[in-house]
């Protein structure tokens, strides 16, 4: 059932899908070439993934809002829980797609210095995206697409301008914030991924509770 709902989301976003696939490959190479600091591969992947995730998710939300898709879906055998779970699965599927395409971009742009990411950096990128969508989806579920789109659109639009500056400033200040947990290094590397999934699960439970009480 969830597979069909995720497939439905990709069909709703199909007009932008090809462009986003190309952008997911070209975007990291272009962004990396514009950045002038270390860890540029991670920043270019994060910015590109966040853009692709937001544009595709927003297109689906806009189409559903326009056609009252959520209300119509609830008249089918699909449950309200399933409708919400599919939104989070859609976000994860896009992230995996962006990661695979980033590896292609790293192979194409290896001469420029764009490099593949390790598990820790992938986890940090997913953690930031999880926090963003972990806030966006419950708010959008509560207040609807129209009331929330401008706030998050401005945040995403400003990301390419603000995020590199923040990272560059952070690196120049030589902050050394490290948390030493009594865990093996192997587990510490996977910790951001685990926290990301935990955040998405908490957000999903909140969204399900909101949507279950919503008058469609």
PDB file of C-alpha atoms in Angstrom:
ATOM      1  CA  UNK A   1       0.000   0.000   0.000  1.00  0.00           C
ATOM      2  CA  UNK A   2       2.794   2.439   0.901  1.00  0.00           C
ATOM      3  CA  UNK A   3       4.583   1.614  -2.357  1.00  0.00           C
ATOM      4  CA  UNK A   4       1.524   2.732  -4.349  1.00  0.00           C
ATOM      5  CA  UNK A   5       1.257   5.990  -2.388  1.00  0.00           C
ATOM      6  CA  UNK A   6       4.948   6.788  -2.954  1.00  0.00           C
ATOM      7  CA  UNK A   7       4.548   5.883  -6.627  1.00  0.00           C
ATOM      8  CA  UNK A   8       1.589   8.295  -6.738  1.00  0.00           C
ATOM      9  CA  UNK A   9       3.823  11.074  -5.360  1.00  0.00           C
ATOM     10  CA  UNK A  10       6.415  10.531  -8.071  1.00  0.00           C
ATOM     11  CA  UNK A  11       3.680  10.578 -10.723  1.00  0.00           C
ATOM     12  CA  UNK A  12       2.398  13.925  -9.358  1.00  0.00           C
ATOM     13  CA  UNK A  13       5.942  15.329  -9.549  1.00  0.00           C
ATOM     14  CA  UNK A  14       6.787  13.793 -12.922  1.00  0.00           C
ATOM     15  CA  UNK A  15       6.874  17.175 -14.739  1.00  0.00           C
ATOM     16  CA  UNK A  16       9.835  18.211 -12.592  1.00  0.00           C
ATOM     17  CA  UNK A  17      11.414  14.787 -12.101  1.00  0.00           C
ATOM     18  CA  UNK A  18      13.749  14.824 -15.108  1.00  0.00           C
ATOM     19  CA  UNK A  19      14.951  18.344 -14.320  1.00  0.00           C
ATOM     20  CA  UNK A  20      15.581  17.391 -10.687  1.00  0.00           C
ATOM     21  CA  UNK A  21      17.490  14.247 -11.725  1.00  0.00           C
ATOM     22  CA  UNK A  22      19.768  16.369 -13.912  1.00  0.00           C
ATOM     23  CA  UNK A  23      20.101  18.994 -11.181  1.00  0.00           C
ATOM     24  CA  UNK A  24      21.059  16.287  -8.632  1.00  0.00           C
ATOM     25  CA  UNK A  25      24.080  15.472 -10.828  1.00  0.00           C
ATOM     26  CA  UNK A  26      25.027  18.935 -12.124  1.00  0.00           C
ATOM     27  CA  UNK A  27      24.198  20.830  -8.914  1.00  0.00           C
ATOM     28  CA  UNK A  28      26.966  19.347  -6.687  1.00  0.00           C
ATOM     29  CA  UNK A  29      29.644  19.912  -9.364  1.00  0.00           C
ATOM     30  CA  UNK A  30      28.562  23.520  -9.885  1.00  0.00           C
ATOM     31  CA  UNK A  31      28.129  24.282  -6.173  1.00  0.00           C
ATOM     32  CA  UNK A  32      31.495  22.734  -5.306  1.00  0.00           C
ATOM     33  CA  UNK A  33      33.223  24.829  -7.966  1.00  0.00           C
ATOM     34  CA  UNK A  34      31.787  27.967  -6.321  1.00  0.00           C
ATOM     35  CA  UNK A  35      32.870  27.028  -2.799  1.00  0.00           C
ATOM     36  CA  UNK A  36      36.358  27.807  -1.635  1.00  0.00           C
ATOM     37  CA  UNK A  37      36.728  25.885   1.613  1.00  0.00           C
ATOM     38  CA  UNK A  38      37.366  22.347   2.789  1.00  0.00           C
ATOM     39  CA  UNK A  39      34.421  19.979   3.221  1.00  0.00           C
ATOM     40  CA  UNK A  40      32.883  21.543   0.105  1.00  0.00           C
ATOM     41  CA  UNK A  41      31.732  18.121  -1.104  1.00  0.00           C
ATOM     42  CA  UNK A  42      29.511  17.722   1.940  1.00  0.00           C
ATOM     43  CA  UNK A  43      28.086  21.249   1.611  1.00  0.00           C
ATOM     44  CA  UNK A  44      27.353  20.843  -2.099  1.00  0.00           C
ATOM     45  CA  UNK A  45      25.611  17.511  -1.450  1.00  0.00           C
ATOM     46  CA  UNK A  46      23.554  18.971   1.395  1.00  0.00           C
ATOM     47  CA  UNK A  47      22.435  22.043  -0.573  1.00  0.00           C
ATOM     48  CA  UNK A  48      21.553  20.006  -3.666  1.00  0.00           C
ATOM     49  CA  UNK A  49      19.692  17.325  -1.702  1.00  0.00           C
ATOM     50  CA  UNK A  50      17.735  19.904   0.289  1.00  0.00           C
ATOM     51  CA  UNK A  51      16.710  21.702  -2.904  1.00  0.00           C
ATOM     52  CA  UNK A  52      15.644  18.526  -4.705  1.00  0.00           C
ATOM     53  CA  UNK A  53      13.784  17.214  -1.649  1.00  0.00           C
ATOM     54  CA  UNK A  54      11.934  20.478  -1.081  1.00  0.00           C
ATOM     55  CA  UNK A  55      11.005  21.128  -4.720  1.00  0.00           C
ATOM     56  CA  UNK A  56       9.628  17.613  -5.303  1.00  0.00           C
ATOM     57  CA  UNK A  57       7.861  17.463  -1.920  1.00  0.00           C
ATOM     58  CA  UNK A  58       6.378  20.893  -2.482  1.00  0.00           C
ATOM     59  CA  UNK A  59       5.145  19.998  -5.970  1.00  0.00           C
ATOM     60  CA  UNK A  60       3.319  16.960  -4.583  1.00  0.00           C
ATOM     61  CA  UNK A  61       1.835  18.994  -1.717  1.00  0.00           C
ATOM     62  CA  UNK A  62       0.677  21.695  -4.137  1.00  0.00           C
ATOM     63  CA  UNK A  63      -1.015  19.176  -6.433  1.00  0.00           C
ATOM     64  CA  UNK A  64      -2.710  17.420  -3.505  1.00  0.00           C
ATOM     65  CA  UNK A  65      -3.879  20.717  -2.038  1.00  0.00           C
ATOM     66  CA  UNK A  66      -5.203  21.867  -5.402  1.00  0.00           C
ATOM     67  CA  UNK A  67      -7.155  18.653  -6.052  1.00  0.00           C
ATOM     68  CA  UNK A  68      -7.990  17.839  -2.394  1.00  0.00           C
ATOM     69  CA  UNK A  69      -5.898  14.715  -2.802  1.00  0.00           C
ATOM     70  CA  UNK A  70      -5.651  13.848   0.882  1.00  0.00           C
ATOM     71  CA  UNK A  71      -9.422  13.939   1.308  1.00  0.00           C
ATOM     72  CA  UNK A  72      -9.953  11.780  -1.781  1.00  0.00           C
ATOM     73  CA  UNK A  73      -7.281   9.297  -0.683  1.00  0.00           C
ATOM     74  CA  UNK A  74      -9.088   8.793   2.614  1.00  0.00           C
ATOM     75  CA  UNK A  75     -12.194   7.631   0.701  1.00  0.00           C
ATOM     76  CA  UNK A  76     -10.104   4.755  -0.711  1.00  0.00           C
ATOM     77  CA  UNK A  77      -8.780   1.693   1.204  1.00  0.00           C
ATOM     78  CA  UNK A  78      -5.690   3.750   2.074  1.00  0.00           C
ATOM     79  CA  UNK A  79      -5.702   4.703   5.766  1.00  0.00           C
ATOM     80  CA  UNK A  80      -4.818   8.135   7.152  1.00  0.00           C
ATOM     81  CA  UNK A  81      -1.764   6.579   8.795  1.00  0.00           C
ATOM     82  CA  UNK A  82      -0.649   5.249   5.434  1.00  0.00           C
ATOM     83  CA  UNK A  83      -1.007   8.649   3.760  1.00  0.00           C
ATOM     84  CA  UNK A  84       1.303  10.248   6.345  1.00  0.00           C
ATOM     85  CA  UNK A  85       3.816   7.370   6.381  1.00  0.00           C
ATOM     86  CA  UNK A  86       4.107   7.631   2.595  1.00  0.00           C
ATOM     87  CA  UNK A  87       5.177  11.293   2.899  1.00  0.00           C
ATOM     88  CA  UNK A  88       8.136  10.371   5.099  1.00  0.00           C
ATOM     89  CA  UNK A  89       9.029   7.380   2.928  1.00  0.00           C
ATOM     90  CA  UNK A  90       8.941   9.718  -0.100  1.00  0.00           C
ATOM     91  CA  UNK A  91      11.499  12.002   1.603  1.00  0.00           C
ATOM     92  CA  UNK A  92      13.795   9.047   2.365  1.00  0.00           C
ATOM     93  CA  UNK A  93      13.530   7.644  -1.179  1.00  0.00           C
ATOM     94  CA  UNK A  94      14.479  11.039  -2.663  1.00  0.00           C
ATOM     95  CA  UNK A  95      17.436  11.295  -0.278  1.00  0.00           C
ATOM     96  CA  UNK A  96      18.712   7.867  -1.353  1.00  0.00           C
ATOM     97  CA  UNK A  97      18.268   8.914  -4.992  1.00  0.00           C
ATOM     98  CA  UNK A  98      20.231  12.132  -4.385  1.00  0.00           C
ATOM     99  CA  UNK A  99      23.003  10.163  -2.705  1.00  0.00           C
ATOM    100  CA  UNK A 100      23.294   7.755  -5.656  1.00  0.00           C
ATOM    101  CA  UNK A 101      23.319  10.632  -8.155  1.00  0.00           C
ATOM    102  CA  UNK A 102      25.886  12.500  -6.042  1.00  0.00           C
ATOM    103  CA  UNK A 103      28.245   9.529  -6.444  1.00  0.00           C
ATOM    104  CA  UNK A 104      27.792   9.897 -10.203  1.00  0.00           C
ATOM    105  CA  UNK A 105      28.510  13.633  -9.864  1.00  0.00           C
ATOM    106  CA  UNK A 106      31.631  12.832  -7.791  1.00  0.00           C
ATOM    107  CA  UNK A 107      32.874  10.554 -10.556  1.00  0.00           C
ATOM    108  CA  UNK A 108      32.220  13.224 -13.208  1.00  0.00           C
ATOM    109  CA  UNK A 109      33.645  16.083 -11.141  1.00  0.00           C
ATOM    110  CA  UNK A 110      36.558  14.218  -9.544  1.00  0.00           C
ATOM    111  CA  UNK A 111      39.024  16.415 -11.448  1.00  0.00           C
ATOM    112  CA  UNK A 112      37.590  19.478  -9.672  1.00  0.00           C
ATOM    113  CA  UNK A 113      38.079  17.878  -6.233  1.00  0.00           C
ATOM    114  CA  UNK A 114      34.477  16.785  -5.615  1.00  0.00           C
ATOM    115  CA  UNK A 115      34.766  13.608  -3.556  1.00  0.00           C
ATOM    116  CA  UNK A 116      32.479  10.878  -2.289  1.00  0.00           C
ATOM    117  CA  UNK A 117      31.156  11.215   1.241  1.00  0.00           C
ATOM    118  CA  UNK A 118      31.753   8.920   4.187  1.00  0.00           C
ATOM    119  CA  UNK A 119      28.998   7.444   6.328  1.00  0.00           C
ATOM    120  CA  UNK A 120      29.335  10.156   8.978  1.00  0.00           C
ATOM    121  CA  UNK A 121      28.849  13.022   6.487  1.00  0.00           C
ATOM    122  CA  UNK A 122      25.905  11.246   4.861  1.00  0.00           C
ATOM    123  CA  UNK A 123      24.401  10.868   8.332  1.00  0.00           C
ATOM    124  CA  UNK A 124      24.903  14.565   9.131  1.00  0.00           C
ATOM    125  CA  UNK A 125      23.235  15.541   5.828  1.00  0.00           C
ATOM    126  CA  UNK A 126      20.279  13.257   6.553  1.00  0.00           C
ATOM    127  CA  UNK A 127      20.123  14.628  10.102  1.00  0.00           C
ATOM    128  CA  UNK A 128      19.771  18.234   8.835  1.00  0.00           C
ATOM    129  CA  UNK A 129      17.158  17.192   6.258  1.00  0.00           C
ATOM    130  CA  UNK A 130      15.309  15.164   8.902  1.00  0.00           C
ATOM    131  CA  UNK A 131      15.130  18.181  11.209  1.00  0.00           C
ATOM    132  CA  UNK A 132      13.835  20.369   8.354  1.00  0.00           C
ATOM    133  CA  UNK A 133      11.154  17.939   7.152  1.00  0.00           C
ATOM    134  CA  UNK A 134      10.508  16.787  10.715  1.00  0.00           C
ATOM    135  CA  UNK A 135       9.264  20.347  11.332  1.00  0.00           C
ATOM    136  CA  UNK A 136       7.770  21.023   7.898  1.00  0.00           C
ATOM    137  CA  UNK A 137       5.492  17.985   7.561  1.00  0.00           C
ATOM    138  CA  UNK A 138       3.642  18.315  10.899  1.00  0.00           C
ATOM    139  CA  UNK A 139       3.173  22.070  10.345  1.00  0.00           C
ATOM    140  CA  UNK A 140       1.963  21.536   6.793  1.00  0.00           C
ATOM    141  CA  UNK A 141      -0.344  18.742   7.973  1.00  0.00           C
ATOM    142  CA  UNK A 142      -1.807  21.065  10.607  1.00  0.00           C
ATOM    143  CA  UNK A 143      -2.133  24.328   8.659  1.00  0.00           C
ATOM    144  CA  UNK A 144      -2.140  23.197   5.032  1.00  0.00           C
ATOM    145  CA  UNK A 145       0.130  23.871   2.065  1.00  0.00           C
ATOM    146  CA  UNK A 146      -0.931  27.471   1.364  1.00  0.00           C
ATOM    147  CA  UNK A 147      -0.299  28.797   4.866  1.00  0.00           C
ATOM    148  CA  UNK A 148       3.158  27.271   5.232  1.00  0.00           C
ATOM    149  CA  UNK A 149       4.714  27.468   1.770  1.00  0.00           C
ATOM    150  CA  UNK A 150       6.077  31.023   1.962  1.00  0.00           C
ATOM    151  CA  UNK A 151       7.961  30.561   5.245  1.00  0.00           C
ATOM    152  CA  UNK A 152       9.768  27.409   4.147  1.00  0.00           C
ATOM    153  CA  UNK A 153      10.276  28.667   0.601  1.00  0.00           C
ATOM    154  CA  UNK A 154      12.205  31.661   1.946  1.00  0.00           C
ATOM    155  CA  UNK A 155      14.300  29.373   4.177  1.00  0.00           C
ATOM    156  CA  UNK A 156      15.205  27.089   1.260  1.00  0.00           C
ATOM    157  CA  UNK A 157      15.833  30.023  -1.092  1.00  0.00           C
ATOM    158  CA  UNK A 158      18.302  31.545   1.372  1.00  0.00           C
ATOM    159  CA  UNK A 159      20.143  28.250   2.020  1.00  0.00           C
ATOM    160  CA  UNK A 160      22.721  28.534  -0.843  1.00  0.00           C
ATOM    161  CA  UNK A 161      23.579  32.051   0.309  1.00  0.00           C
ATOM    162  CA  UNK A 162      23.597  31.545   4.072  1.00  0.00           C
ATOM    163  CA  UNK A 163      24.779  27.950   4.643  1.00  0.00           C
ATOM    164  CA  UNK A 164      28.235  28.243   2.975  1.00  0.00           C
ATOM    165  CA  UNK A 165      28.839  31.472   4.891  1.00  0.00           C
ATOM    166  CA  UNK A 166      27.900  29.824   8.194  1.00  0.00           C
ATOM    167  CA  UNK A 167      30.141  26.806   7.511  1.00  0.00           C
ATOM    168  CA  UNK A 168      33.022  29.031   6.411  1.00  0.00           C
ATOM    169  CA  UNK A 169      32.617  31.154   9.552  1.00  0.00           C
ATOM    170  CA  UNK A 170      32.448  28.018  11.725  1.00  0.00           C
ATOM    171  CA  UNK A 171      35.673  26.669  10.229  1.00  0.00           C
ATOM    172  CA  UNK A 172      37.471  30.015  10.592  1.00  0.00           C
ATOM    173  CA  UNK A 173      36.596  30.156  14.307  1.00  0.00           C
ATOM    174  CA  UNK A 174      38.197  26.716  14.915  1.00  0.00           C
ATOM    175  CA  UNK A 175      35.428  25.559  17.212  1.00  0.00           C
ATOM    176  CA  UNK A 176      36.060  22.092  18.573  1.00  0.00           C
ATOM    177  CA  UNK A 177      32.740  20.785  19.784  1.00  0.00           C
ATOM    178  CA  UNK A 178      32.947  17.043  20.341  1.00  0.00           C
ATOM    179  CA  UNK A 179      30.775  14.754  22.404  1.00  0.00           C
ATOM    180  CA  UNK A 180      32.539  11.751  23.843  1.00  0.00           C
ATOM    181  CA  UNK A 181      30.022   8.996  24.398  1.00  0.00           C
ATOM    182  CA  UNK A 182      31.114   5.648  25.825  1.00  0.00           C
ATOM    183  CA  UNK A 183      30.504   3.919  22.498  1.00  0.00           C
ATOM    184  CA  UNK A 184      32.839   2.270  19.961  1.00  0.00           C
ATOM    185  CA  UNK A 185      33.990   4.539  17.122  1.00  0.00           C
ATOM    186  CA  UNK A 186      32.135   2.361  14.604  1.00  0.00           C
ATOM    187  CA  UNK A 187      28.819   3.070  16.336  1.00  0.00           C
ATOM    188  CA  UNK A 188      29.620   6.782  16.669  1.00  0.00           C
ATOM    189  CA  UNK A 189      29.999   7.006  12.886  1.00  0.00           C
ATOM    190  CA  UNK A 190      26.479   5.636  12.429  1.00  0.00           C
ATOM    191  CA  UNK A 191      24.985   7.744  15.234  1.00  0.00           C
ATOM    192  CA  UNK A 192      23.780  10.681  12.995  1.00  0.00           C
ATOM    193  CA  UNK A 193      21.866   8.217  10.788  1.00  0.00           C
ATOM    194  CA  UNK A 194      20.227   6.624  13.835  1.00  0.00           C
ATOM    195  CA  UNK A 195      19.269  10.030  15.269  1.00  0.00           C
ATOM    196  CA  UNK A 196      17.862  11.064  11.866  1.00  0.00           C
ATOM    197  CA  UNK A 197      15.570   8.040  11.721  1.00  0.00           C
ATOM    198  CA  UNK A 198      14.518   8.680  15.327  1.00  0.00           C
ATOM    199  CA  UNK A 199      13.623  12.318  14.518  1.00  0.00           C
ATOM    200  CA  UNK A 200      11.596  11.254  11.474  1.00  0.00           C
ATOM    201  CA  UNK A 201       9.752   8.625  13.525  1.00  0.00           C
ATOM    202  CA  UNK A 202       8.845  11.170  16.237  1.00  0.00           C
ATOM    203  CA  UNK A 203       7.744  13.667  13.581  1.00  0.00           C
ATOM    204  CA  UNK A 204       5.708  10.987  11.802  1.00  0.00           C
ATOM    205  CA  UNK A 205       3.865  10.058  15.008  1.00  0.00           C
ATOM    206  CA  UNK A 206       3.032  13.752  15.580  1.00  0.00           C
ATOM    207  CA  UNK A 207       1.813  14.144  11.984  1.00  0.00           C
ATOM    208  CA  UNK A 208      -0.325  11.003  12.232  1.00  0.00           C
ATOM    209  CA  UNK A 209      -2.006  12.324  15.398  1.00  0.00           C
ATOM    210  CA  UNK A 210      -2.655  15.696  13.731  1.00  0.00           C
ATOM    211  CA  UNK A 211      -3.993  14.138  10.536  1.00  0.00           C
ATOM    212  CA  UNK A 212      -6.189  11.613  12.379  1.00  0.00           C
ATOM    213  CA  UNK A 213      -8.081  14.505  14.037  1.00  0.00           C
ATOM    214  CA  UNK A 214      -8.195  16.755  10.987  1.00  0.00           C
ATOM    215  CA  UNK A 215     -11.549  17.528   9.416  1.00  0.00           C
ATOM    216  CA  UNK A 216     -11.059  16.890   5.710  1.00  0.00           C
TER     217      UNK A 216
END
